[in-house]
């Protein structure tokens, strides 16, 4: 990792000039504009400002003590006090040789290693997973993969909604209007139907409002919560049916969880949580309910949280407080990350703030990583033609079906089984990539034609770039079966053309981008990095003959192809996207 070498040299030099400088804060990053250099630091300007020094003069003093001749052709002061580093082709060649021959990873191991709990996906029992859950699932899985690659200890926990008021209505529905055949055919569709029907009739605002039914729903819920065996058995059955559907989707998406501790798991702990909050004066009674007030909090002073309702019931926030305490006790994490849509921002602010007051000694970073909505082409939340929410399973089916058309057009000669397998990889990959590419906080428009396009910033484009590189190696092996190119050899890289240099430099930035994704919870950085990588590869491949080159140049270029393929594959893997050897 060249930038880390430069960073440590720079820190030494700065330490010589300013002994009390905060050295770890000094970072070297890729230069945003390659005309000025390859790497850059803006750290000296901040240091100069804090000490009332002239930044350019400080920069000159640092340069005088900075020895990076082994890696850089030049180091220059620019603008208000930036330092720009231009790395030498020989340094690039050395690093790439180590990457290739010694398998040195392009991604640095994190230090220190943290324990991170990731709460994501978390769909609700007895309701089909819909497109709203896809963003949480895909984003959370990508963050888990990224943090793991960096070496962190990651614990993924699916906090499914398997407890709560909806079960009163579901129980009434199950007992009165359940259609067993429909349940056998499509369990979640039937559960959704009974829930909807009962819910509509329990809504005082709606026409067919039936107060007696609402009363029964309440009574069934109370029975369930009191441990009534019949209701518990039905609840467990709904649970099993839902989990089976979730699991089918997770298998298709290649997502797995270390734990699935749903809301019900915390139910027995809720009374003690409320009691403790009261005993510590964090919560108090107000109009019969138990409430946490945030009077002195600028943002939350008008947003108190009810932790126990007047009827004795507990809330979503109470469960989240119990969950937080359990996670801290069980895993001692340094960080807990929650991935949900933006509408839960207030909820998590309240929960985090209440937790801080409740357990002021616990040092854990709490992050709510939220995201915007998926819109239809009409710019309204995505719906089916009939106006229903789109079910995740149907969406994935359609993605694979449409991808099959694209794959068949391109590869009419492949067998049906092969085409279907490629279509699976392409279709699922396209859905995921479209979701990870935009800034997660913005809404995005779901578009089949855009996400499946073979050109542009799409998964199929990147998967195709990967497959194209693999085909170069297949061709090489066919042309010269005796001398199959193997990556293990000590290749001497010859980086002479601008295209080779650009590609080589971009490859070395992979690790920085992976760290940025983890630091800011933004997979879109990686998407854009990979898109640029594919572009640089195309530039290189058009300008530099590979198989037609000879001797050392051929070996060097094949090696560049190999590392590019590895980075594409590894990068897509972090996004949860598979690659195919041919497309
Ligand atoms: N089940 C919730 C929903 O579907 C998401 C839960 C998120 N995690 C949490 N700890 N609150 O909206």
PDB file of N, CA and C in Angstrom, residues 126 162-176 194-195 198-199 202 213-225 231 234-235 238:
ATOM      1  N   UNK A 126     -44.956 -12.591   9.145  1.00  0.00           N
ATOM      2  CA  UNK A 126     -46.314 -12.618   8.629  1.00  0.00           C
ATOM      3  C   UNK A 126     -46.572 -11.511   7.624  1.00  0.00           C
ATOM      4  N   UNK A 162     -41.057  -9.950  15.149  1.00  0.00           N
ATOM      5  CA  UNK A 162     -41.869 -11.157  15.353  1.00  0.00           C
ATOM      6  C   UNK A 162     -42.728 -11.032  16.620  1.00  0.00           C
ATOM      7  N   UNK A 163     -43.001  -9.819  17.008  1.00  0.00           N
ATOM      8  CA  UNK A 163     -43.775  -9.606  18.225  1.00  0.00           C
ATOM      9  C   UNK A 163     -44.472  -8.269  18.043  1.00  0.00           C
ATOM     10  N   UNK A 164     -45.571  -8.065  18.713  1.00  0.00           N
ATOM     11  CA  UNK A 164     -46.167  -6.739  18.603  1.00  0.00           C
ATOM     12  C   UNK A 164     -47.635  -6.812  18.279  1.00  0.00           C
ATOM     13  N   UNK A 165     -48.249  -5.648  18.166  1.00  0.00           N
ATOM     14  CA  UNK A 165     -49.703  -5.577  18.086  1.00  0.00           C
ATOM     15  C   UNK A 165     -50.278  -6.270  16.858  1.00  0.00           C
ATOM     16  N   UNK A 166     -49.486  -6.406  15.783  1.00  0.00           N
ATOM     17  CA  UNK A 166     -50.080  -7.023  14.588  1.00  0.00           C
ATOM     18  C   UNK A 166     -50.538  -8.448  14.868  1.00  0.00           C
ATOM     19  N   UNK A 167     -49.951  -9.079  15.900  1.00  0.00           N
ATOM     20  CA  UNK A 167     -50.323 -10.481  16.141  1.00  0.00           C
ATOM     21  C   UNK A 167     -51.725 -10.629  16.713  1.00  0.00           C
ATOM     22  N   UNK A 168     -52.242  -9.598  17.354  1.00  0.00           N
ATOM     23  CA  UNK A 168     -53.637  -9.673  17.799  1.00  0.00           C
ATOM     24  C   UNK A 168     -54.546  -9.868  16.598  1.00  0.00           C
ATOM     25  N   UNK A 169     -54.332  -9.079  15.573  1.00  0.00           N
ATOM     26  CA  UNK A 169     -55.173  -9.171  14.381  1.00  0.00           C
ATOM     27  C   UNK A 169     -54.912 -10.450  13.616  1.00  0.00           C
ATOM     28  N   UNK A 170     -53.637 -10.818  13.549  1.00  0.00           N
ATOM     29  CA  UNK A 170     -53.319 -12.061  12.839  1.00  0.00           C
ATOM     30  C   UNK A 170     -53.975 -13.262  13.523  1.00  0.00           C
ATOM     31  N   UNK A 171     -54.005 -13.246  14.835  1.00  0.00           N
ATOM     32  CA  UNK A 171     -54.617 -14.374  15.551  1.00  0.00           C
ATOM     33  C   UNK A 171     -56.122 -14.427  15.298  1.00  0.00           C
ATOM     34  N   UNK A 172     -56.760 -13.269  15.334  1.00  0.00           N
ATOM     35  CA  UNK A 172     -58.192 -13.233  15.026  1.00  0.00           C
ATOM     36  C   UNK A 172     -58.417 -13.752  13.606  1.00  0.00           C
ATOM     37  N   UNK A 173     -57.619 -13.269  12.696  1.00  0.00           N
ATOM     38  CA  UNK A 173     -57.754 -13.680  11.300  1.00  0.00           C
ATOM     39  C   UNK A 173     -57.533 -15.180  11.149  1.00  0.00           C
ATOM     40  N   UNK A 174     -56.508 -15.676  11.784  1.00  0.00           N
ATOM     41  CA  UNK A 174     -56.169 -17.104  11.706  1.00  0.00           C
ATOM     42  C   UNK A 174     -57.343 -17.939  12.199  1.00  0.00           C
ATOM     43  N   UNK A 175     -57.955 -17.505  13.286  1.00  0.00           N
ATOM     44  CA  UNK A 175     -59.029 -18.299  13.882  1.00  0.00           C
ATOM     45  C   UNK A 175     -60.340 -18.169  13.103  1.00  0.00           C
ATOM     46  N   UNK A 176     -60.543 -17.044  12.426  1.00  0.00           N
ATOM     47  CA  UNK A 176     -61.870 -16.832  11.832  1.00  0.00           C
ATOM     48  C   UNK A 176     -61.916 -16.939  10.320  1.00  0.00           C
ATOM     49  N   UNK A 194     -55.159 -12.150   5.555  1.00  0.00           N
ATOM     50  CA  UNK A 194     -55.960 -12.122   6.784  1.00  0.00           C
ATOM     51  C   UNK A 194     -55.604 -10.881   7.612  1.00  0.00           C
ATOM     52  N   UNK A 195     -54.340 -10.521   7.602  1.00  0.00           N
ATOM     53  CA  UNK A 195     -53.948  -9.334   8.362  1.00  0.00           C
ATOM     54  C   UNK A 195     -54.645  -8.088   7.815  1.00  0.00           C
ATOM     55  N   UNK A 198     -58.529  -8.045   8.565  1.00  0.00           N
ATOM     56  CA  UNK A 198     -58.875  -7.752   9.954  1.00  0.00           C
ATOM     57  C   UNK A 198     -58.458  -6.319  10.300  1.00  0.00           C
ATOM     58  N   UNK A 199     -57.283  -5.957   9.847  1.00  0.00           N
ATOM     59  CA  UNK A 199     -56.771  -4.615  10.145  1.00  0.00           C
ATOM     60  C   UNK A 199     -57.729  -3.541   9.644  1.00  0.00           C
ATOM     61  N   UNK A 202     -60.574  -3.133  11.874  1.00  0.00           N
ATOM     62  CA  UNK A 202     -60.234  -2.653  13.220  1.00  0.00           C
ATOM     63  C   UNK A 202     -59.866  -1.171  13.213  1.00  0.00           C
ATOM     64  N   UNK A 213     -64.602  -6.502  16.920  1.00  0.00           N
ATOM     65  CA  UNK A 213     -63.452  -7.216  16.358  1.00  0.00           C
ATOM     66  C   UNK A 213     -62.152  -6.645  16.932  1.00  0.00           C
ATOM     67  N   UNK A 214     -62.114  -5.336  17.033  1.00  0.00           N
ATOM     68  CA  UNK A 214     -60.927  -4.691  17.603  1.00  0.00           C
ATOM     69  C   UNK A 214     -60.710  -5.195  19.030  1.00  0.00           C
ATOM     70  N   UNK A 215     -61.800  -5.328  19.744  1.00  0.00           N
ATOM     71  CA  UNK A 215     -61.723  -5.830  21.118  1.00  0.00           C
ATOM     72  C   UNK A 215     -61.170  -7.261  21.121  1.00  0.00           C
ATOM     73  N   UNK A 216     -61.653  -8.100  20.198  1.00  0.00           N
ATOM     74  CA  UNK A 216     -61.136  -9.477  20.148  1.00  0.00           C
ATOM     75  C   UNK A 216     -59.644  -9.491  19.836  1.00  0.00           C
ATOM     76  N   UNK A 217     -59.229  -8.623  18.920  1.00  0.00           N
ATOM     77  CA  UNK A 217     -57.809  -8.590  18.556  1.00  0.00           C
ATOM     78  C   UNK A 217     -56.985  -8.245  19.797  1.00  0.00           C
ATOM     79  N   UNK A 218     -57.459  -7.272  20.548  1.00  0.00           N
ATOM     80  CA  UNK A 218     -56.748  -6.903  21.781  1.00  0.00           C
ATOM     81  C   UNK A 218     -56.687  -8.083  22.742  1.00  0.00           C
ATOM     82  N   UNK A 219     -57.832  -8.770  22.869  1.00  0.00           N
ATOM     83  CA  UNK A 219     -57.903  -9.889  23.813  1.00  0.00           C
ATOM     84  C   UNK A 219     -56.958 -11.020  23.385  1.00  0.00           C
ATOM     85  N   UNK A 220     -56.907 -11.281  22.069  1.00  0.00           N
ATOM     86  CA  UNK A 220     -56.003 -12.346  21.590  1.00  0.00           C
ATOM     87  C   UNK A 220     -54.549 -11.985  21.872  1.00  0.00           C
ATOM     88  N   UNK A 221     -54.245 -10.716  21.695  1.00  0.00           N
ATOM     89  CA  UNK A 221     -52.867 -10.273  21.936  1.00  0.00           C
ATOM     90  C   UNK A 221     -52.499 -10.441  23.413  1.00  0.00           C
ATOM     91  N   UNK A 222     -53.422 -10.043  24.280  1.00  0.00           N
ATOM     92  CA  UNK A 222     -53.156 -10.172  25.711  1.00  0.00           C
ATOM     93  C   UNK A 222     -52.952 -11.652  26.068  1.00  0.00           C
ATOM     94  N   UNK A 223     -53.808 -12.515  25.475  1.00  0.00           N
ATOM     95  CA  UNK A 223     -53.658 -13.958  25.724  1.00  0.00           C
ATOM     96  C   UNK A 223     -52.284 -14.453  25.264  1.00  0.00           C
ATOM     97  N   UNK A 224     -51.887 -13.996  24.077  1.00  0.00           N
ATOM     98  CA  UNK A 224     -50.574 -14.418  23.553  1.00  0.00           C
ATOM     99  C   UNK A 224     -49.470 -13.986  24.509  1.00  0.00           C
ATOM    100  N   UNK A 225     -49.564 -12.731  24.916  1.00  0.00           N
ATOM    101  CA  UNK A 225     -48.504 -12.205  25.774  1.00  0.00           C
ATOM    102  C   UNK A 225     -48.492 -12.877  27.142  1.00  0.00           C
ATOM    103  N   UNK A 231     -52.538 -19.836  21.389  1.00  0.00           N
ATOM    104  CA  UNK A 231     -52.060 -18.676  20.637  1.00  0.00           C
ATOM    105  C   UNK A 231     -50.556 -18.753  20.364  1.00  0.00           C
ATOM    106  N   UNK A 234     -49.999 -21.024  17.400  1.00  0.00           N
ATOM    107  CA  UNK A 234     -50.304 -20.361  16.117  1.00  0.00           C
ATOM    108  C   UNK A 234     -49.200 -19.362  15.771  1.00  0.00           C
ATOM    109  N   UNK A 235     -48.785 -18.621  16.787  1.00  0.00           N
ATOM    110  CA  UNK A 235     -47.719 -17.627  16.576  1.00  0.00           C
ATOM    111  C   UNK A 235     -46.462 -18.304  16.050  1.00  0.00           C
ATOM    112  N   UNK A 238     -46.825 -19.220  12.412  1.00  0.00           N
ATOM    113  CA  UNK A 238     -46.651 -18.050  11.527  1.00  0.00           C
ATOM    114  C   UNK A 238     -45.163 -17.723  11.389  1.00  0.00           C
TER     115      UNK A 238
END
